[in-house]
Amino acid sequence: MVETLTIAAMGAQGDGVADRHGQPVHVPGTLPGETVRADVVGSRAVDIEVLTPSPERVVPPCRHFAVCGGCKLQHWADAPYRVWKRQRVVDALARCGLDDAVDALVPGGPGTRRRATFSMLRRPEGVLFGFQQAGSHAVVDIAECHVVAPVLIRARGALKALGRALLPVMGVRARPVPVTATVTETGLDVAVGSGFRLTDEGRQAAIGIALKANLARLTVQGEVLAETRKPIVRFDGIAVPLPPGGFLQASVAAEAAMRERVIAHLSGARAIADLFSGCGTFALPLSRHAAVHAVEADASALTALDAGWRMAAGERLRAVTTERRDLFVRPVTARELGRFDGLVFDPPRAGAEAQARQIAASSVDRVVAVSCEPATLARDLRILVDGGYRIVSLMPFDQFLWSPHVEVVALLERAG
């Protein structure tokens, strides 16, 4: 049913929200204050025509915007966009009864994302390589992207060639194959996921393409097919050999700014626990100042962290010990945390509720919580505050430009 709607606010996922008979309707691609005509299907609007545009509306820089599901907010001016993104953190805290001050958003820049997971399909007419359309398995075959590092777009031809070599022609109902590409110091690290049968012919063809494109490494379905040199990343100057598809903070600049806050807050600590440590983003730089115990479920990440520590023998790093442990199933207990006077934890989007309860019951003096999801961060902070911690600072970072996602670094200390 076609209706005229007025956008009252911006929703948490980056869609405009209108009130319709007391029920919210999500209207993609709109801004607060706009009047639109749209067909309402359930709680969502489709076939949207903007009748009265907002003065905050700008021309999106990318030709694929509104089709590609990668960005949702390119049509919004920078200033109100940044205010809204910071407000996401404020609102999440308020829902958990926290009213601590939130710093201004640290902005992110275009073309700075060094790691991205693309989608790839092979159709009779050719290989589609890009990002999935919002709410669909359809792949938007991108010719440009204003978010990722330019080198990733320049590699598009080689990555599509991999698709032609590896993938069979897929039907319209086929799910796209994920392709994670990471910019490293020594070249591109490419990891192709599953969803197809890897043949000997495809394997040999893919190796040839990787060598011709001068990829640092090509991994397909967990098997390293070609590695001309170790993909190396640096954490505050400390070189680490990245495992295939290994997790990294999205932006080098944001990672450096977050690391600076972590190190400053934990300055003076003698023994630090780094939980959900990954490859050592924080653990290795912190080891310049204190002994660090890094805990992580991914064995390959811990191997990389340990290798980075050993390769940096001339850096005069303190002891770094590692422990493989699923912190969702078996969090480090309050008693085990008794030997640490500093702690940082950086969990996945689901947060770290069980681990936060153990930290809240511990005697650790200073804690840093890093999160990419304000809702789960607020829940975990509520647990820590109820356990006797005081929030010192909350700083949001825009690592995920033009998306609803926001990274936050929260600094806490034992009250009293």
Coordinates of C-alpha atoms in Angstrom, one line a residue:
M1 CA 0.0 0.0 0.0
V2 CA 1.5 3.3 -1.1
E3 CA 1.5 5.9 1.7
T4 CA 3.1 9.3 2.5
L5 CA 5.4 9.1 5.5
T6 CA 7.5 11.6 7.6
I7 CA 10.8 10.3 8.8
A8 CA 10.9 11.0 12.6
A9 CA 14.4 9.6 13.4
M10 CA 17.3 7.6 12.3
G11 CA 17.2 4.0 13.4
A12 CA 20.1 2.1 15.0
Q13 CA 20.8 0.2 11.8
G14 CA 21.0 3.3 9.6
D15 CA 17.4 3.4 8.2
G16 CA 15.0 6.3 8.6
V17 CA 12.1 5.5 10.9
A18 CA 8.6 6.8 10.4
D19 CA 5.6 6.4 12.7
R20 CA 2.6 4.6 11.1
H21 CA -0.5 4.2 13.3
G22 CA 1.8 3.9 16.3
Q23 CA 4.1 1.3 14.7
P24 CA 7.6 2.0 13.4
V25 CA 8.3 1.7 9.7
H26 CA 11.9 1.4 8.5
V27 CA 12.6 3.5 5.4
P28 CA 16.1 2.8 3.9
G29 CA 18.0 5.7 2.4
T30 CA 16.1 8.5 4.1
L31 CA 16.9 11.1 6.7
P32 CA 15.1 12.6 9.7
G33 CA 12.6 15.3 8.7
E34 CA 12.1 14.1 5.2
T35 CA 8.7 13.3 3.6
V36 CA 8.5 10.3 1.4
R37 CA 6.1 8.3 -0.6
A38 CA 6.6 4.5 -0.3
D39 CA 4.9 1.2 -0.4
V40 CA 4.8 -0.2 3.1
V41 CA 5.2 -4.0 3.4
G42 CA 5.0 -5.1 7.0
S43 CA 7.4 -2.9 9.0
R44 CA 9.5 -1.8 6.0
A45 CA 9.1 0.6 3.1
V46 CA 10.0 -0.2 -0.5
D47 CA 9.8 1.8 -3.8
I48 CA 10.7 5.0 -1.9
E49 CA 10.3 8.4 -3.5
V50 CA 11.7 11.4 -1.5
L51 CA 9.2 14.2 -1.7
T52 CA 10.8 16.7 0.7
P53 CA 14.6 16.1 1.1
S54 CA 16.4 17.1 4.2
P55 CA 18.9 20.0 4.0
E56 CA 21.4 17.5 5.5
R57 CA 21.1 15.3 2.4
V58 CA 24.3 15.2 0.2
V59 CA 25.2 13.5 -3.1
P60 CA 26.7 10.1 -2.3
P61 CA 30.2 9.8 -3.7
C62 CA 29.8 6.2 -4.8
R63 CA 27.8 5.1 -7.9
H64 CA 26.8 1.9 -6.2
F65 CA 25.2 3.5 -3.1
A66 CA 21.6 2.5 -2.5
V67 CA 22.2 -0.8 -4.3
C68 CA 25.3 -2.2 -2.6
G69 CA 24.7 -3.3 0.9
G70 CA 28.1 -2.1 2.1
C71 CA 27.3 1.5 3.0
K72 CA 24.0 2.9 4.4
L73 CA 24.8 6.5 5.1
Q74 CA 26.7 8.1 2.3
H75 CA 23.7 10.4 1.7
W76 CA 24.1 12.2 5.1
A77 CA 26.3 15.2 5.7
D78 CA 29.3 14.6 7.9
A79 CA 28.4 16.7 11.0
P80 CA 24.9 15.2 11.7
Y81 CA 26.2 11.7 10.8
R82 CA 28.9 11.9 13.4
V83 CA 26.5 13.2 16.0
W84 CA 24.2 10.3 15.4
K85 CA 27.0 7.8 15.5
R86 CA 28.1 9.1 18.9
Q87 CA 24.5 9.1 20.1
R88 CA 24.3 5.4 19.3
V89 CA 26.8 4.9 22.2
V90 CA 24.9 7.3 24.5
D91 CA 21.6 5.5 23.9
A92 CA 23.1 2.1 24.4
L93 CA 24.5 3.2 27.8
A94 CA 21.2 4.8 28.8
R95 CA 19.3 1.6 28.2
C96 CA 21.6 0.0 30.8
G97 CA 21.2 2.8 33.3
L98 CA 24.6 4.4 32.5
D99 CA 24.9 8.2 32.0
D100 CA 28.6 8.6 31.7
A101 CA 30.0 11.2 29.4
V102 CA 30.9 10.0 25.9
D103 CA 33.7 11.8 24.0
A104 CA 33.2 13.2 20.5
L105 CA 33.5 10.6 17.7
V106 CA 37.0 10.2 16.3
P107 CA 36.2 10.4 12.6
G108 CA 37.3 7.9 10.0
G109 CA 38.4 8.7 6.5
P110 CA 37.5 7.2 3.1
G111 CA 39.8 4.7 1.5
T112 CA 41.3 3.6 4.8
R113 CA 39.8 0.2 5.4
R114 CA 42.6 -2.3 5.0
R115 CA 40.6 -5.5 5.3
A116 CA 37.3 -6.4 3.7
T117 CA 35.3 -9.5 3.0
F118 CA 33.8 -9.4 -0.5
S119 CA 31.3 -11.7 -2.1
M120 CA 31.8 -13.6 -5.3
L121 CA 29.5 -15.5 -7.7
R122 CA 30.1 -16.9 -11.1
R123 CA 27.2 -16.6 -13.5
P124 CA 27.0 -17.6 -17.2
E125 CA 27.6 -14.0 -18.1
G126 CA 30.7 -13.7 -15.9
V127 CA 32.0 -13.3 -12.4
L128 CA 30.3 -10.9 -10.0
F129 CA 32.6 -9.5 -7.4
G130 CA 31.7 -7.0 -4.7
F131 CA 29.3 -6.7 -1.8
Q132 CA 25.9 -8.2 -1.3
Q133 CA 22.7 -6.2 -1.8
A134 CA 21.0 -5.4 1.5
G135 CA 18.8 -8.2 2.6
S136 CA 19.7 -10.4 -0.4
H137 CA 22.3 -12.9 -1.7
A138 CA 22.5 -10.9 -4.9
V139 CA 26.1 -9.6 -5.5
V140 CA 26.6 -6.0 -6.7
D141 CA 29.5 -6.1 -9.1
I142 CA 31.5 -3.1 -7.9
A143 CA 33.7 -0.9 -10.1
E144 CA 34.6 1.4 -7.2
C145 CA 34.5 1.6 -3.4
H146 CA 35.2 4.7 -1.3
V147 CA 35.6 2.8 2.0
V148 CA 38.3 0.2 1.3
A149 CA 42.0 0.9 0.6
P150 CA 42.5 1.7 -3.2
V151 CA 44.8 -1.3 -3.6
L152 CA 41.9 -3.6 -2.9
I153 CA 39.9 -2.2 -5.7
R154 CA 42.9 -2.3 -8.0
A155 CA 43.1 -6.0 -7.3
R156 CA 39.6 -6.5 -8.5
G157 CA 40.6 -7.9 -11.9
A158 CA 42.9 -10.6 -10.3
L159 CA 40.2 -11.5 -7.8
K160 CA 37.6 -11.9 -10.5
A161 CA 40.1 -14.1 -12.4
L162 CA 40.3 -16.3 -9.3
G163 CA 36.5 -16.6 -9.5
R164 CA 36.6 -17.8 -13.1
A165 CA 39.3 -20.3 -12.2
L166 CA 37.9 -21.7 -9.0
L167 CA 34.1 -21.4 -9.2
P168 CA 31.6 -23.4 -11.2
V169 CA 28.8 -21.5 -12.9
M170 CA 26.2 -21.0 -10.2
G171 CA 22.4 -20.8 -10.3
V172 CA 20.4 -17.9 -9.2
R173 CA 19.7 -19.4 -5.8
A174 CA 23.4 -20.1 -5.0
R175 CA 25.0 -18.4 -2.0
P176 CA 28.0 -16.1 -2.7
V177 CA 31.5 -17.3 -1.8
P178 CA 33.3 -15.0 0.7
V179 CA 36.7 -13.6 -0.2
T180 CA 38.6 -11.8 2.5
A181 CA 41.4 -9.5 1.2
T182 CA 43.9 -7.8 3.6
V183 CA 46.5 -5.2 2.9
T184 CA 49.7 -6.1 4.6
E185 CA 53.2 -4.7 4.5
T186 CA 54.4 -7.4 2.1
G187 CA 51.4 -7.5 -0.2
L188 CA 47.8 -8.7 -0.4
D189 CA 46.7 -11.7 1.7
V190 CA 43.6 -13.3 0.0
A191 CA 41.5 -16.0 1.6
V192 CA 38.7 -17.6 -0.5
G193 CA 36.0 -19.3 1.6
S194 CA 33.9 -22.4 1.0
G195 CA 30.7 -23.1 -0.9
F196 CA 32.2 -24.9 -4.0
R197 CA 34.3 -28.0 -4.8
L198 CA 38.0 -27.2 -5.2
T199 CA 39.3 -29.2 -8.3
D200 CA 42.9 -29.9 -9.2
E201 CA 42.5 -27.9 -12.3
G202 CA 41.1 -24.9 -10.4
R203 CA 43.8 -25.2 -7.8
Q204 CA 46.6 -25.0 -10.4
A205 CA 44.9 -22.2 -12.3
A206 CA 44.5 -20.2 -9.0
I207 CA 48.1 -20.6 -8.2
G208 CA 49.1 -19.2 -11.5
I209 CA 46.8 -16.2 -11.1
A210 CA 48.2 -15.6 -7.6
L211 CA 51.8 -15.6 -8.8
K212 CA 50.9 -13.4 -11.8
A213 CA 49.1 -10.9 -9.6
N214 CA 52.0 -10.9 -7.1
L215 CA 49.8 -11.8 -4.1
A216 CA 51.7 -12.4 -0.9
R217 CA 49.5 -15.4 -0.1
L218 CA 46.4 -17.1 -1.5
T219 CA 44.4 -19.5 0.8
V220 CA 41.4 -21.4 -0.5
Q221 CA 39.0 -23.2 1.8
G222 CA 41.8 -23.2 4.5
E223 CA 44.5 -24.6 2.2
V224 CA 47.4 -22.3 1.4
L225 CA 47.8 -22.6 -2.4
A226 CA 50.5 -19.9 -2.9
E227 CA 52.7 -18.0 -0.5
T228 CA 55.5 -16.0 -2.1
R229 CA 56.2 -14.1 1.1
K230 CA 54.8 -14.0 4.6
P231 CA 52.0 -11.4 5.0
I232 CA 53.4 -9.0 7.7
V233 CA 51.5 -6.5 9.7
R234 CA 53.0 -4.2 12.4
F235 CA 51.5 -3.4 15.8
D236 CA 53.3 -0.2 16.9
G237 CA 56.3 -1.2 14.8
I238 CA 56.4 -4.8 15.9
A239 CA 56.2 -7.2 12.9
V240 CA 53.7 -10.1 13.1
P241 CA 53.2 -12.8 10.4
L242 CA 49.4 -12.6 9.8
P243 CA 47.6 -16.0 9.7
P244 CA 45.3 -16.6 6.7
G245 CA 42.2 -14.5 7.1
G246 CA 43.4 -13.3 10.4
F247 CA 41.4 -10.6 12.3
L248 CA 42.7 -7.0 12.2
Q249 CA 41.3 -3.7 13.3
A250 CA 39.8 -2.2 10.1
S251 CA 41.9 1.0 10.0
V252 CA 45.6 1.5 10.8
A253 CA 44.9 5.0 12.0
A254 CA 42.0 4.0 14.3
E255 CA 44.1 1.0 15.6
A256 CA 46.9 3.4 16.5
A257 CA 44.6 5.8 18.3
M258 CA 42.9 3.0 20.3
R259 CA 46.3 1.5 21.2
E260 CA 47.5 4.8 22.5
R261 CA 44.6 5.0 24.9
V262 CA 45.0 1.4 26.0
I263 CA 48.7 1.9 26.7
A264 CA 48.3 5.2 28.5
H265 CA 45.5 3.8 30.8
L266 CA 47.5 0.7 31.7
S267 CA 50.8 2.6 32.2
G268 CA 52.5 1.6 35.4
A269 CA 50.9 -1.9 35.5
R270 CA 53.4 -4.7 36.1
A271 CA 51.3 -7.6 34.8
I272 CA 48.6 -7.3 32.2
A273 CA 46.0 -9.8 30.9
D274 CA 44.9 -9.3 27.3
L275 CA 41.7 -11.3 26.8
F276 CA 40.5 -12.0 23.2
S277 CA 44.0 -11.0 22.2
G278 CA 43.9 -11.9 18.6
C279 CA 47.4 -11.7 16.9
G280 CA 48.7 -9.2 19.5
T281 CA 47.2 -5.8 18.5
F282 CA 47.5 -4.6 22.1
A283 CA 49.5 -7.4 23.8
L284 CA 52.8 -6.9 21.9
P285 CA 53.0 -3.0 22.3
L286 CA 52.0 -3.4 26.0
S287 CA 54.9 -5.8 26.5
R288 CA 57.2 -2.9 26.1
H289 CA 56.0 -1.8 29.6
A290 CA 54.8 -4.9 31.4
A291 CA 54.6 -8.7 31.3
V292 CA 51.5 -9.7 29.3
H293 CA 49.4 -12.9 29.3
A294 CA 47.4 -13.2 26.1
V295 CA 44.3 -15.4 26.0
E296 CA 42.6 -16.3 22.7
A297 CA 40.6 -19.2 21.3
D298 CA 42.2 -19.1 17.8
A299 CA 45.4 -21.1 17.8
S300 CA 46.7 -19.6 14.6
A301 CA 46.3 -16.1 16.1
L302 CA 48.3 -17.1 19.2
T303 CA 51.0 -18.7 17.0
A304 CA 51.3 -15.4 15.1
L305 CA 51.5 -13.4 18.3
D306 CA 54.2 -15.6 19.7
A307 CA 56.2 -15.4 16.5
G308 CA 55.9 -11.6 16.5
W309 CA 57.2 -11.5 20.1
R310 CA 60.1 -13.8 19.2
M311 CA 61.1 -11.9 16.0
A312 CA 61.2 -8.7 18.1
A313 CA 64.0 -9.9 20.3
G314 CA 65.9 -6.7 19.8
E315 CA 62.9 -4.6 21.0
R316 CA 63.5 -5.5 24.7
L317 CA 60.0 -6.7 25.2
R318 CA 58.9 -8.1 28.5
A319 CA 57.6 -11.6 28.8
V320 CA 54.5 -12.5 26.7
T321 CA 52.8 -15.8 27.5
T322 CA 49.9 -17.2 25.6
E323 CA 46.9 -19.4 26.4
R324 CA 44.4 -21.0 24.1
R325 CA 41.0 -20.8 25.7
D326 CA 37.4 -20.2 24.7
L327 CA 36.5 -17.3 26.9
F328 CA 32.8 -17.7 26.1
V329 CA 32.8 -21.3 27.5
R330 CA 35.5 -20.9 30.1
P331 CA 36.2 -17.3 31.1
V332 CA 39.4 -16.5 33.1
T333 CA 38.2 -16.6 36.7
A334 CA 38.4 -13.8 39.2
R335 CA 40.9 -15.9 41.2
E336 CA 43.1 -16.4 38.2
L337 CA 43.0 -12.7 37.5
G338 CA 44.4 -12.0 40.9
R339 CA 47.9 -11.8 39.6
F340 CA 47.2 -9.0 37.2
D341 CA 46.9 -5.2 37.9
G342 CA 45.9 -4.3 34.4
L343 CA 43.5 -5.9 31.8
V344 CA 42.3 -5.2 28.3
F345 CA 39.5 -7.2 26.6
D346 CA 38.4 -6.9 23.0
P347 CA 35.7 -9.5 22.3
P348 CA 33.6 -10.1 19.1
R349 CA 30.3 -8.3 18.5
A350 CA 28.5 -10.6 21.0
G351 CA 30.5 -9.0 23.8
A352 CA 31.9 -10.8 26.9
E353 CA 29.2 -11.2 29.5
A354 CA 30.6 -14.2 31.3
Q355 CA 34.1 -12.8 31.3
A356 CA 32.9 -9.4 32.5
R357 CA 31.3 -11.1 35.5
Q358 CA 34.6 -12.6 36.4
I359 CA 36.4 -9.3 35.9
A360 CA 33.8 -7.6 38.1
A361 CA 34.6 -10.0 40.9
S362 CA 38.4 -9.6 40.5
S363 CA 40.9 -7.3 42.1
V364 CA 42.3 -5.9 38.9
D365 CA 42.9 -2.2 39.3
R366 CA 42.5 -0.9 35.8
V367 CA 40.5 -2.3 32.9
V368 CA 40.1 -1.4 29.2
A369 CA 37.0 -2.6 27.3
V370 CA 37.2 -2.4 23.5
S371 CA 34.0 -3.2 21.5
C372 CA 32.5 -2.9 18.0
E373 CA 28.9 -3.2 19.4
P374 CA 27.6 -0.5 21.7
A375 CA 24.7 -2.6 23.0
T376 CA 26.9 -5.5 24.3
L377 CA 29.5 -3.1 25.5
A378 CA 26.9 -1.3 27.6
R379 CA 25.7 -4.6 29.1
D380 CA 29.3 -5.5 30.0
L381 CA 30.1 -2.1 31.4
R382 CA 26.9 -2.3 33.6
I383 CA 28.3 -5.6 35.0
L384 CA 31.7 -4.0 35.7
V385 CA 30.2 -0.9 37.3
D386 CA 28.0 -3.0 39.5
G387 CA 31.1 -4.9 40.5
G388 CA 32.8 -1.8 41.8
Y389 CA 34.4 -0.2 38.7
R390 CA 34.2 3.4 37.7
I391 CA 34.1 4.5 34.0
V392 CA 36.9 7.0 33.4
S393 CA 36.4 7.6 29.7
L394 CA 34.4 6.5 26.7
M395 CA 35.7 7.3 23.2
P396 CA 33.9 6.2 20.0
F397 CA 35.9 5.6 16.8
D398 CA 34.4 5.6 13.3
Q399 CA 36.3 2.6 11.8
F400 CA 33.4 1.6 9.7
L401 CA 32.6 4.7 7.7
W402 CA 29.0 5.2 6.5
S403 CA 27.8 2.2 8.3
P404 CA 25.9 2.0 11.7
H405 CA 28.9 0.2 13.3
V406 CA 31.0 2.1 15.8
E407 CA 34.1 1.0 17.8
V408 CA 34.4 2.2 21.4
V409 CA 37.3 2.2 23.9
A410 CA 36.1 2.3 27.5
L411 CA 38.6 3.0 30.4
L412 CA 37.7 1.8 33.9
E413 CA 39.3 1.7 37.3
R414 CA 38.5 0.3 40.7
A415 CA 36.3 2.8 42.5
G416 CA 38.1 4.1 45.6

